[in-house]
Amino acid sequence: MSVRTATLLLALPFLVPSALSAEEAKPRGSDPVFATSGIASTFSLPEASRDAKVPTPESVLGHRIGARYTTPEEILVYARAVAAASPRVKVVPYGRTPEGRELIQLQISTPANLARIEEIRRGVVALASEEGARKESAERIAERSPVVVWIQCGVHGDEASGPEAALALLYVLAASNEADVLRDLESTVLLLDPDVNADGRGRHVAWWRSVAGAEDADPDPDGLEHQKTFWPAGRVNHYGFDMNRDWAFLTQPETRARVAAARAFPPQVFVDVHEMGAESSYFFPPAASPVHKEVPESSGRWLETFGRANAHAFDEQGWGYFVREVFDLYYPAYGDSWPTLRGAVGMTYEMAQSPGLSYLREDGHVLTLKERALKHTTALRATLATAAANRKALLLDFAAFTRSSIERGTRAFVLPAGQDRSRLHALATLLDEQGIRVEVTTKPISGFQGRKDPLPEGSLLVDSAQPLGRLASTLLEKSAGLSPAFLETERRNLLTEEQEAFYDVTAWSLPHAFALASFETTEKARFAGARAPWNRSRPLEAVPAARFGWL
């Protein structure tokens, strides 16, 4: 995610004394996954504790995780090899990139859960609906449903350790017979997207192989393999677009496919795996300020819960990390804020990175791909365990989010007819693809907000009293608002030439983006008997013949 280097900061409230000798207690050679070079492995899965039928990464790819970069094509090969050997894994294709690479989701759980995966899917879809979110219905569903955890890796293709960690996590969950893994699989369905930006990753890996030497990786920061001088770099997709800014706008085919998959199988926990500057450490929630006002209080509590679990896992290894800095939860089109505004616990995880396999940091430590993938894998395992331990509460809070969106939806957003028809249709289509309910007025409405002329028939109406009312309000309101305390802090930062708190994007209102006039009202009674569902397939009205054209 980062385009700036985050400041290294240990989160003191999270730190506890940790045992650094855990590695010494593990049998030698008990790590079948990670490269033998680099930092000492903190991962152990002895032969007696794993299913020999599940292939290790090395047996399929020819290398261990962290020894070299894995191509997008190799990721698909390994995912299918594991799925063929393990009844815990199912490969579900959900789209293709502009360059034709297949996008897959790995459904990972117990064989019993996968056998009833459609029932589980229908249950969580119901929790996101008005009927299913009612307390009685939600209790029945939460009583027997696993919690759904979505992990996506590599939306920035040159933040390369996430997909490597995905392969490590896949092996562990498919092969391990350890009690904690089996327990977590019983209570969760993991939807693992191992390579979100396959075109960007393919470009990055091809570039690295073209500049890296045949011998061991060069840790010199001035080495060519650490200088990304080509464009478009692997960060962006085929069209040069940063897909981690696209969740609200759906301009890219990969984003549209992923949003459709998320609507079809809504998660209660969503983790977006990233990398940041080489001189940093590791970031996980709680998020930095500002936090959008539509983010419910329950999200803040869950971010604390998951953050403390991750902190405990890192403290056990003596690893540094930071929280509440750099990465805010304000712009609704990030991979953490978008799912949050749909009721999930959305989180960004960031690991220090280098373009090559190893990098000599200013503190003298050599940061390796193995270390990057190992730390991501550790955080993801802690996240899955935390979700499993809080299964029912997460499901019930997901339903409560839906109820609260409906109950607090006092506003409606109106886009009057008579404006550019294609833009009105495009905006309505975008909202519909997000799952937001759009309506149209069926007759002129007089006296609307003191207007001299009646509001025309065929105007678009979006009522915030709907399951995705929080997301609808966020996307359509003209001003999101910020707390006075945050604004005062930003003012001081400006005057003292300190770094601002915003990560990057601060404005997004969809009506403005589409150059459409819009109005906000609480007088929804005026539309009684004069509203109907918007019909996406209805053809646009004929446009009168034009006298002028613009080039």
XYZ file of N, CA and C in Angstrom, residues 363-548:
558
model
N 19.855 -0.093 9.592
C 20.234 -0.595 10.913
C 21.146 -1.813 10.837
N 21.554 -2.213 9.620
C 22.455 -3.335 9.443
C 21.767 -4.670 9.262
N 20.458 -4.708 9.428
C 19.712 -5.958 9.265
C 19.440 -6.214 7.794
N 19.609 -7.458 7.350
C 19.308 -7.830 5.973
C 17.879 -8.375 5.930
N 17.002 -7.608 5.308
C 15.597 -7.985 5.168
C 15.454 -8.918 3.979
N 14.880 -10.096 4.180
C 14.767 -11.090 3.123
C 13.303 -11.351 2.776
N 13.092 -11.923 1.593
C 11.753 -12.336 1.199
C 11.216 -13.382 2.171
N 12.081 -14.257 2.661
C 11.649 -15.256 3.639
C 11.074 -14.585 4.869
N 11.762 -13.578 5.402
C 11.276 -12.883 6.598
C 9.937 -12.209 6.324
N 9.822 -11.592 5.177
C 8.581 -10.895 4.842
C 7.405 -11.869 4.777
N 7.595 -12.999 4.100
C 6.521 -13.985 3.975
C 6.224 -14.654 5.313
N 7.256 -14.906 6.085
C 7.085 -15.561 7.389
C 6.254 -14.692 8.334
N 6.526 -13.396 8.363
C 5.784 -12.506 9.264
C 4.332 -12.350 8.809
N 4.111 -12.268 7.499
C 2.732 -12.218 7.016
C 1.985 -13.500 7.394
N 2.628 -14.636 7.219
C 1.983 -15.910 7.546
C 1.636 -15.975 9.023
N 2.518 -15.491 9.870
C 2.279 -15.485 11.312
C 1.065 -14.624 11.668
N 0.986 -13.431 11.072
C -0.152 -12.558 11.335
C -1.458 -13.177 10.838
N -1.418 -13.810 9.683
C -2.640 -14.400 9.125
C -3.110 -15.596 9.944
N -2.174 -16.383 10.451
C -2.575 -17.500 11.324
C -3.201 -16.974 12.607
N -2.632 -15.918 13.176
C -3.203 -15.335 14.402
C -4.601 -14.782 14.116
N -4.775 -14.197 12.937
C -6.077 -13.640 12.562
C -7.126 -14.743 12.436
N -6.756 -15.823 11.776
C -7.695 -16.924 11.597
C -8.085 -17.528 12.952
N -7.105 -17.676 13.832
C -7.398 -18.219 15.161
C -8.314 -17.292 15.950
N -8.108 -15.990 15.836
C -8.950 -15.019 16.545
C -10.369 -15.040 16.006
N -10.506 -15.133 14.691
C -11.841 -15.217 14.096
C -12.556 -16.476 14.559
N -11.833 -17.592 14.599
C -12.440 -18.849 15.040
C -12.908 -18.764 16.489
N -12.101 -18.142 17.336
C -12.445 -18.030 18.756
C -13.639 -17.104 18.982
N -13.922 -16.228 18.038
C -15.015 -15.252 18.177
C -16.084 -15.461 17.104
N -16.223 -16.685 16.648
C -17.091 -17.021 15.517
C -18.492 -16.429 15.649
N -19.206 -16.790 16.686
C -20.609 -16.393 16.802
C -20.746 -14.881 16.974
N -19.880 -14.291 17.784
C -19.971 -12.847 18.016
C -19.743 -12.069 16.726
N -18.815 -12.519 15.879
C -18.571 -11.845 14.602
C -19.780 -11.955 13.685
N -20.400 -13.115 13.634
C -21.588 -13.289 12.802
C -22.740 -12.409 13.287
N -22.937 -12.351 14.603
C -24.033 -11.540 15.143
C -23.773 -10.053 14.942
N -22.527 -9.623 15.050
C -22.211 -8.212 14.799
C -22.377 -7.863 13.327
N -22.120 -8.824 12.444
C -22.344 -8.608 11.017
C -23.830 -8.354 10.758
N -24.689 -9.151 11.395
C -26.131 -8.935 11.262
C -26.554 -7.620 11.904
N -25.944 -7.282 13.053
C -26.277 -6.026 13.730
C -25.909 -4.825 12.869
N -24.827 -4.936 12.110
C -24.443 -3.866 11.190
C -25.556 -3.636 10.166
N -26.086 -4.720 9.620
C -27.175 -4.600 8.639
C -28.379 -3.921 9.271
N -28.751 -4.345 10.473
C -29.903 -3.740 11.149
C -29.676 -2.263 11.401
N -28.490 -1.921 11.862
C -28.219 -0.516 12.192
C -28.239 0.354 10.946
N -27.789 -0.201 9.819
C -27.820 0.567 8.568
C -29.248 0.913 8.186
N -30.157 -0.024 8.395
C -31.561 0.208 8.065
C -32.205 1.166 9.059
N -31.947 0.935 10.353
C -32.626 1.702 11.398
C -32.186 3.162 11.451
N -30.906 3.424 11.141
C -30.411 4.801 11.242
C -30.495 5.547 9.913
N -31.097 4.904 8.901
C -31.145 5.506 7.572
C -32.241 6.537 7.429
N -32.024 7.712 7.952
C -33.028 8.779 7.885
C -32.908 9.610 6.618
N -31.818 9.457 5.876
C -31.585 10.301 4.708
C -31.928 9.581 3.408
N -32.211 10.368 2.401
C -32.332 9.865 1.037
C -31.556 10.804 0.125
N -31.002 10.254 -0.924
C -30.220 11.028 -1.893
C -30.958 11.016 -3.228
N -31.102 12.197 -3.824
C -31.890 12.358 -5.036
C -31.010 12.954 -6.128
N -31.054 12.334 -7.301
C -30.382 12.866 -8.486
C -31.464 13.150 -9.517
N -31.790 14.428 -9.721
C -32.939 14.778 -10.568
C -32.773 14.311 -12.005
N -33.895 13.863 -12.590
C -33.918 13.579 -14.023
C -33.744 14.885 -14.781
N -33.461 14.782 -16.080
C -33.230 15.966 -16.893
C -31.762 16.274 -17.052
N -30.892 15.561 -16.298
C -29.454 15.709 -16.470
C -28.979 14.696 -17.523
N -27.682 14.678 -17.762
C -27.117 13.774 -18.756
C -27.575 12.347 -18.480
N -28.316 11.753 -19.418
C -28.919 10.442 -19.202
C -27.873 9.340 -19.038
N -26.808 9.421 -19.832
C -25.798 8.372 -19.767
C -25.080 8.398 -18.423
N -24.868 9.590 -17.867
C -24.212 9.674 -16.561
C -25.125 9.183 -15.445
N -26.387 9.533 -15.523
C -27.335 9.022 -14.527
C -27.391 7.501 -14.579
N -27.431 6.968 -15.784
C -27.493 5.518 -15.942
C -26.200 4.867 -15.442
N -25.058 5.484 -15.739
C -23.774 4.920 -15.313
C -23.657 4.924 -13.797
N -24.071 5.996 -13.138
C -23.988 6.051 -11.683
C -24.942 5.040 -11.051
N -26.160 4.948 -11.567
C -27.112 3.974 -11.040
C -26.586 2.554 -11.229
N -25.964 2.298 -12.356
C -25.389 0.976 -12.612
C -24.273 0.667 -11.623
N -23.422 1.644 -11.364
C -22.339 1.464 -10.403
C -22.875 1.123 -9.019
N -23.880 1.867 -8.568
C -24.469 1.589 -7.262
C -25.104 0.205 -7.239
N -25.770 -0.157 -8.317
C -26.397 -1.471 -8.404
C -25.361 -2.586 -8.334
N -24.219 -2.402 -8.990
C -23.159 -3.408 -8.945
C -22.566 -3.539 -7.543
N -22.648 -2.484 -6.760
C -22.203 -2.542 -5.374
C -23.220 -3.253 -4.477
N -24.436 -3.445 -4.978
C -25.490 -4.039 -4.160
C -26.361 -3.016 -3.466
N -26.202 -1.746 -3.837
C -26.993 -0.661 -3.241
C -28.300 -0.524 -4.010
N -29.420 -0.473 -3.284
C -30.729 -0.378 -3.920
C -30.968 1.027 -4.457
N -31.340 1.109 -5.733
C -31.630 2.371 -6.409
C -33.084 2.343 -6.865
N -33.771 3.462 -6.698
C -35.157 3.586 -7.135
C -35.298 4.791 -8.060
N -36.478 4.906 -8.694
C -36.792 6.070 -9.512
C -38.138 6.633 -9.070
N -38.303 7.927 -9.248
C -39.608 8.527 -8.958
C -40.543 8.257 -10.132
N -41.801 7.983 -9.809
C -42.772 7.598 -10.844
C -43.711 8.728 -11.244
N -43.547 9.894 -10.624
C -44.364 11.048 -11.012
C -43.665 12.316 -10.533
N -43.977 13.463 -11.078
C -43.371 14.719 -10.595
C -43.753 14.959 -9.134
N -42.817 15.542 -8.382
C -43.042 15.819 -6.964
C -42.849 17.314 -6.744
N -43.937 17.973 -6.353
C -43.900 19.425 -6.166
C -43.394 19.778 -4.773
N -42.801 20.963 -4.682
C -42.384 21.494 -3.392
C -41.190 20.816 -2.779
N -40.453 20.084 -3.579
C -39.297 19.366 -3.032
C -38.184 20.353 -2.701
N -37.853 20.444 -1.427
C -36.792 21.326 -0.923
C -36.940 22.757 -1.450
N -38.180 23.223 -1.540
C -38.430 24.593 -1.951
C -38.156 24.880 -3.408
N -38.036 23.829 -4.219
C -37.771 24.048 -5.645
C -38.981 24.698 -6.313
N -38.745 25.612 -7.224
C -39.832 26.265 -7.960
C -40.520 25.279 -8.892
N -39.696 24.440 -9.576
C -40.245 23.445 -10.488
C -40.338 22.093 -9.790
N -41.311 21.272 -10.159
C -41.424 19.940 -9.560
C -40.189 19.089 -9.861
N -39.884 18.191 -8.931
C -38.834 17.210 -9.178
C -39.332 16.281 -10.279
N -38.602 16.128 -11.380
C -39.144 15.404 -12.532
C -39.347 13.918 -12.257
N -40.302 13.360 -12.934
C -40.468 11.913 -12.939
C -39.202 11.269 -13.517
N -38.834 10.103 -12.970
C -37.640 9.414 -13.445
C -36.366 9.838 -12.748
N -36.476 10.668 -11.695
C -35.292 11.025 -10.909
C -34.820 9.806 -10.115
N -33.519 9.721 -9.879
C -32.965 8.614 -9.106
C -33.113 8.895 -7.620
N -33.439 7.857 -6.857
C -33.633 7.968 -5.417
C -32.868 6.833 -4.734
N -31.996 7.177 -3.777
C -31.268 6.179 -2.990
C -31.577 6.433 -1.528
N -32.332 5.529 -0.932
C -32.737 5.646 0.473
C -31.661 4.997 1.335
N -31.185 5.711 2.346
C -30.137 5.147 3.199
C -30.671 4.097 4.166
N -31.993 3.942 4.260
C -32.581 2.904 5.100
C -32.604 1.587 4.328
N -31.437 1.008 4.153
C -31.290 -0.265 3.458
C -30.046 -0.951 4.008
N -29.867 -2.258 3.754
C -28.733 -2.982 4.346
C -27.383 -2.341 4.099
N -27.177 -1.751 2.943
C -25.905 -1.082 2.645
C -26.053 0.435 2.719
N -26.906 0.889 3.621
C -27.147 2.322 3.760
C -25.924 3.104 4.185
N -25.079 2.511 5.019
C -23.854 3.222 5.435
C -22.931 3.441 4.236
N -22.772 2.417 3.406
C -21.937 2.559 2.221
C -22.553 3.555 1.249
N -23.873 3.472 1.049
C -24.544 4.401 0.141
C -24.358 5.842 0.595
N -24.537 6.088 1.876
C -24.367 7.451 2.403
C -22.946 7.949 2.197
N -21.985 7.080 2.434
C -20.581 7.463 2.293
C -20.252 7.838 0.850
N -20.778 7.072 -0.097
C -20.448 7.314 -1.501
C -21.168 8.513 -2.085
N -22.353 8.841 -1.546
C -23.193 9.858 -2.177
C -23.188 11.211 -1.479
N -22.820 11.256 -0.201
C -22.864 12.544 0.488
C -21.798 13.478 -0.066
N -22.066 14.765 0.014
C -21.144 15.746 -0.570
C -19.984 16.078 0.357
N -20.194 15.900 1.648
C -19.131 16.192 2.603
C -19.160 15.143 3.694
N -18.025 14.480 3.918
C -17.981 13.386 4.891
C -17.835 13.887 6.320
N -17.239 15.029 6.507
C -17.082 15.570 7.853
C -15.909 14.958 8.595
N -15.278 15.760 9.423
C -14.151 15.332 10.249
C -14.316 15.925 11.638
N -13.805 15.254 12.633
C -13.963 15.729 14.003
C -13.140 16.996 14.222
N -13.611 17.905 15.058
C -12.838 19.120 15.362
C -11.449 18.812 15.897
N -11.328 17.752 16.707
C -10.020 17.404 17.277
C -9.041 17.007 16.175
N -9.518 16.240 15.196
C -8.634 15.833 14.106
C -8.231 17.045 13.267
N -9.176 17.925 12.974
C -8.867 19.104 12.180
C -7.853 20.000 12.882
N -7.966 20.110 14.193
C -7.007 20.925 14.944
C -5.621 20.294 14.884
N -5.567 18.966 14.965
C -4.275 18.284 14.859
C -3.656 18.515 13.480
N -4.476 18.439 12.441
C -3.976 18.674 11.090
C -3.489 20.112 10.918
N -4.209 21.066 11.546
C -3.789 22.464 11.468
C -2.415 22.647 12.112
N -2.209 22.029 13.262
C -0.903 22.124 13.938
C 0.191 21.477 13.093
N -0.135 20.335 12.479
C 0.852 19.669 11.628
C 1.265 20.563 10.460
N 0.285 21.268 9.895
C 0.578 22.162 8.783
C 1.481 23.311 9.227
N 1.142 23.906 10.374
C 1.906 25.062 10.851
C 3.325 24.685 11.261
N 3.498 23.478 11.759
C 4.826 23.045 12.216
C 5.555 22.206 11.175
N 4.962 22.135 9.970
C 5.545 21.386 8.857
C 5.762 19.921 9.207
N 4.837 19.362 9.997
C 4.836 17.938 10.293
C 4.053 17.201 9.208
N 4.249 15.883 9.130
C 3.534 15.080 8.131
C 2.052 15.040 8.465
N 1.204 15.215 7.443
C -0.234 15.166 7.672
C -0.660 13.745 8.014
N -1.827 13.628 8.646
C -2.308 12.319 9.080
C -2.958 11.533 7.956
N -3.570 12.199 6.982
C -4.214 11.489 5.880
C -3.202 10.622 5.136
N -3.629 9.419 4.752
C -2.729 8.578 3.964
C -2.593 9.139 2.549
N -3.724 9.239 1.816
C -3.663 9.970 0.545
C -5.028 10.532 0.144
N -6.009 9.714 -0.272
C -7.235 10.228 -0.868
C -8.157 10.826 0.192
N -8.696 12.014 -0.082
C -9.552 12.694 0.900
C -10.900 13.106 0.319
N -11.163 12.832 -0.952
C -12.425 13.256 -1.579
C -12.840 12.224 -2.610
N -14.177 11.995 -2.698
C -14.628 10.931 -3.589
C -16.099 11.019 -3.992
N -16.879 11.953 -3.568
C -18.327 11.966 -3.750
C -18.713 11.572 -5.179
N -19.484 10.492 -5.321
C -19.813 9.979 -6.648
C -20.613 10.962 -7.500
N -21.608 11.685 -6.953
C -22.285 12.668 -7.809
C -21.329 13.693 -8.392
N -20.382 14.172 -7.596
C -19.387 15.099 -8.124
C -18.535 14.421 -9.208
N -18.149 13.163 -8.961
C -17.298 12.455 -9.918
C -18.004 12.279 -11.254
N -19.335 12.139 -11.215
C -20.102 11.973 -12.442
C -20.657 13.299 -12.969
N -20.279 14.408 -12.321
C -20.742 15.741 -12.727
C -22.262 15.819 -12.754
N -22.883 15.334 -11.686
C -24.336 15.333 -11.579
C -24.776 16.120 -10.346
N -25.837 16.902 -10.506
C -26.423 17.577 -9.350
C -27.147 16.545 -8.497
N -27.059 16.695 -7.178
C -27.724 15.779 -6.268
C -28.207 16.550 -5.053
N -29.196 15.983 -4.375
C -29.757 16.602 -3.186
C -29.904 15.542 -2.110
N -29.787 15.997 -0.890
C -29.975 15.127 0.263
C -31.210 15.605 1.017
N -32.051 14.676 1.439
C -33.280 15.065 2.126
C -33.625 14.059 3.210
N -34.311 14.553 4.230
C -34.904 13.679 5.238
C -36.423 13.610 5.067
N -36.964 14.318 4.079
C -38.412 14.353 3.839
C -38.807 13.191 2.921
N -38.588 11.984 3.376
C -38.852 10.817 2.537
C -40.345 10.567 2.345
N -41.166 11.127 3.225
C -42.614 10.933 3.091
C -43.135 11.497 1.777
N -42.438 12.486 1.224
C -42.875 13.080 -0.046
C -42.871 12.069 -1.190
N -42.087 11.010 -1.038
C -41.967 10.033 -2.128
C -42.926 8.863 -1.971
N -43.756 8.902 -0.941
C -44.708 7.804 -0.733
C -45.603 7.638 -1.961
N -45.680 6.408 -2.459
C -46.509 6.130 -3.624
C -45.938 6.630 -4.925
N -44.720 7.148 -4.894
C -44.134 7.713 -6.117
C -42.713 7.207 -6.336
N -42.449 5.955 -5.926
C -41.115 5.394 -6.089
C -41.241 3.938 -6.547
N -40.312 3.529 -7.399
C -40.314 2.172 -7.935
C -38.866 1.737 -8.129
N -38.628 0.422 -8.159
C -37.256 -0.050 -8.376
C -36.691 0.445 -9.703
N -35.418 0.810 -9.686
C -34.729 1.204 -10.921
C -34.480 -0.038 -11.765
N -34.690 0.059 -13.043
C -34.527 -1.071 -13.958
C -33.258 -0.878 -14.764
N -32.257 -1.659 -14.436
C -30.964 -1.505 -15.102
C -31.038 -1.819 -16.594
N -31.889 -2.757 -16.960
C -31.928 -3.184 -18.360
C -32.775 -2.280 -19.237
N -33.501 -1.342 -18.636
C -34.350 -0.458 -19.429
C -33.484 0.422 -20.324
N -33.744 0.451 -21.621
C -32.895 1.256 -22.518
C -33.032 2.742 -22.231
N -31.986 3.466 -22.511
C -32.016 4.910 -22.339
C -32.968 5.541 -23.344
N -33.546 6.649 -22.932
C -34.419 7.369 -23.861
C -33.587 7.914 -25.022
N -34.229 8.032 -26.167
C -33.532 8.560 -27.341
C -33.080 9.991 -27.086
N -31.851 10.283 -27.442
C -31.306 11.635 -27.279
C -31.632 12.440 -28.535
N -32.149 13.657 -28.394
C -32.458 14.472 -29.583
C -31.221 14.677 -30.451
N -31.461 14.842 -31.737
C -30.353 15.032 -32.669
C -29.522 16.248 -32.250
N -28.219 16.082 -32.262
C -27.324 17.151 -31.830
C -26.968 18.071 -32.999
N -26.786 19.342 -32.707
C -26.366 20.311 -33.723
C -24.862 20.534 -33.692
N -24.213 20.181 -32.572
C -22.786 20.404 -32.429
C -22.138 19.132 -31.888
